[in-house]
mmCIF file of C-alpha atoms in Angstrom:
data_model
loop_
_atom_site.group_PDB
_atom_site.id
_atom_site.type_symbol
_atom_site.label_atom_id
_atom_site.label_comp_id
_atom_site.label_asym_id
_atom_site.label_seq_id
_atom_site.Cartn_x
_atom_site.Cartn_y
_atom_site.Cartn_z
ATOM 1 C CA MET Z 1 2.079 -15.844 17.239
ATOM 2 C CA LYS Z 2 2.023 -12.934 14.794
ATOM 3 C CA LYS Z 3 -0.299 -10.049 15.503
ATOM 4 C CA ASN Z 4 -2.474 -8.803 12.662
ATOM 5 C CA PHE Z 5 -2.947 -5.072 12.267
ATOM 6 C CA THR Z 6 -5.009 -2.699 10.157
ATOM 7 C CA VAL Z 7 -3.912 -0.412 7.333
ATOM 8 C CA ILE Z 8 -6.095 1.723 5.071
ATOM 9 C CA ILE Z 9 -5.755 1.005 1.344
ATOM 10 C CA ASN Z 10 -7.720 3.248 -1.037
ATOM 11 C CA GLY Z 11 -9.946 4.274 1.869
ATOM 12 C CA GLU Z 12 -10.775 0.702 2.910
ATOM 13 C CA PRO Z 13 -9.480 -0.920 6.106
ATOM 14 C CA LYS Z 14 -7.451 -4.057 5.395
ATOM 15 C CA GLU Z 15 -6.181 -6.475 8.015
ATOM 16 C CA VAL Z 16 -2.641 -7.584 7.228
ATOM 17 C CA GLU Z 17 -0.565 -10.385 8.739
ATOM 18 C CA LYS Z 18 2.995 -9.365 8.033
ATOM 19 C CA ARG Z 19 5.147 -6.231 7.981
ATOM 20 C CA ASP Z 20 6.881 -6.478 4.601
ATOM 21 C CA TYR Z 21 4.867 -6.383 1.378
ATOM 22 C CA SER Z 22 5.982 -6.020 -2.224
ATOM 23 C CA PHE Z 23 4.572 -3.350 -4.519
ATOM 24 C CA GLN Z 24 2.659 -6.077 -6.392
ATOM 25 C CA GLU Z 25 1.170 -7.471 -3.157
ATOM 26 C CA ILE Z 26 -0.166 -4.027 -2.195
ATOM 27 C CA VAL Z 27 -1.713 -3.571 -5.657
ATOM 28 C CA THR Z 28 -3.372 -6.982 -5.235
ATOM 29 C CA LEU Z 29 -4.739 -5.939 -1.821
ATOM 30 C CA ALA Z 30 -6.127 -2.766 -3.426
ATOM 31 C CA TYR Z 31 -7.598 -4.222 -6.636
ATOM 32 C CA GLY Z 32 -7.774 -7.989 -6.140
ATOM 33 C CA SER Z 33 -5.158 -8.670 -8.832
ATOM 34 C CA TYR Z 34 -2.040 -7.237 -10.461
ATOM 35 C CA ASP Z 35 -2.125 -6.706 -14.238
ATOM 36 C CA ASP Z 36 1.118 -5.197 -15.519
ATOM 37 C CA SER Z 37 0.334 -5.929 -19.172
ATOM 38 C CA GLN Z 38 -2.578 -3.491 -19.428
ATOM 39 C CA LYS Z 39 -2.136 -1.147 -16.466
ATOM 40 C CA SER Z 40 0.392 1.074 -14.826
ATOM 41 C CA TYR Z 41 0.276 1.701 -11.058
ATOM 42 C CA THR Z 42 1.376 4.454 -8.687
ATOM 43 C CA MET Z 43 1.377 4.265 -4.907
ATOM 44 C CA VAL Z 44 1.723 6.767 -2.047
ATOM 45 C CA SER Z 45 1.745 5.973 1.673
ATOM 46 C CA THR Z 46 1.032 8.397 4.501
ATOM 47 C CA LEU Z 47 1.748 7.829 8.175
ATOM 48 C CA LYS Z 48 1.516 10.143 11.176
ATOM 49 C CA ASN Z 49 4.434 10.159 13.595
ATOM 50 C CA ASP Z 50 4.184 10.490 17.391
ATOM 51 C CA LYS Z 51 3.904 14.279 17.057
ATOM 52 C CA GLY Z 52 0.970 14.002 14.649
ATOM 53 C CA GLU Z 53 3.035 15.089 11.639
ATOM 54 C CA LYS Z 54 2.221 13.358 8.353
ATOM 55 C CA HIS Z 55 4.988 11.788 6.320
ATOM 56 C CA SER Z 56 4.361 10.655 2.748
ATOM 57 C CA ARG Z 57 6.369 8.416 0.477
ATOM 58 C CA ASP Z 58 6.001 7.440 -3.179
ATOM 59 C CA TYR Z 59 6.575 3.840 -4.264
ATOM 60 C CA SER Z 60 7.190 2.279 -7.651
ATOM 61 C CA PHE Z 61 7.435 -1.194 -9.140
ATOM 62 C CA GLY Z 62 10.078 -3.262 -7.346
ATOM 63 C CA ASP Z 63 9.804 -1.414 -4.031
ATOM 64 C CA SER Z 64 8.904 -3.155 -0.793
ATOM 65 C CA ILE Z 65 6.724 -1.534 1.848
ATOM 66 C CA LYS Z 66 7.086 -1.924 5.610
ATOM 67 C CA MET Z 67 3.517 -1.810 6.879
ATOM 68 C CA LYS Z 68 2.663 -0.075 10.135
ATOM 69 C CA GLU Z 69 -0.577 0.145 12.110
ATOM 70 C CA GLY Z 70 -2.739 2.981 10.783
ATOM 71 C CA MET Z 71 -0.717 3.490 7.591
ATOM 72 C CA ARG Z 72 -2.727 4.906 4.684
ATOM 73 C CA ILE Z 73 -1.873 3.796 1.166
ATOM 74 C CA ASN Z 74 -3.399 5.116 -2.037
ATOM 75 C CA VAL Z 75 -2.932 3.013 -5.155
ATOM 76 C CA ASP Z 76 -3.916 4.412 -8.544
ATOM 77 C CA SER Z 77 -4.057 2.535 -11.817
ATOM 78 C CA THR Z 78 -4.059 3.856 -15.366
ATOM 79 C CA ASN Z 79 -4.563 2.015 -18.629
ATOM 80 C CA ARG Z 80 -1.552 1.844 -20.879
ATOM 81 C CA SER Z 81 -2.218 3.257 -24.316
#
């Protein structure tokens, strides 16, 4: 049986079921849908290691994200002009 765990996406706790998520899946968790025709998205994850040090990583379209308990992810969207 898989164990669910919690990550924080845009300040909101989200329970996730698997470890690997696509960029589009994370955007959908953050906003409820993924609209690449009208919007552009950026994503940054932050995770503390065993020593309490924060490590950040930027993601872009096409990336996959390995989720970890307590990971914080900020997803921003901007309208294309």
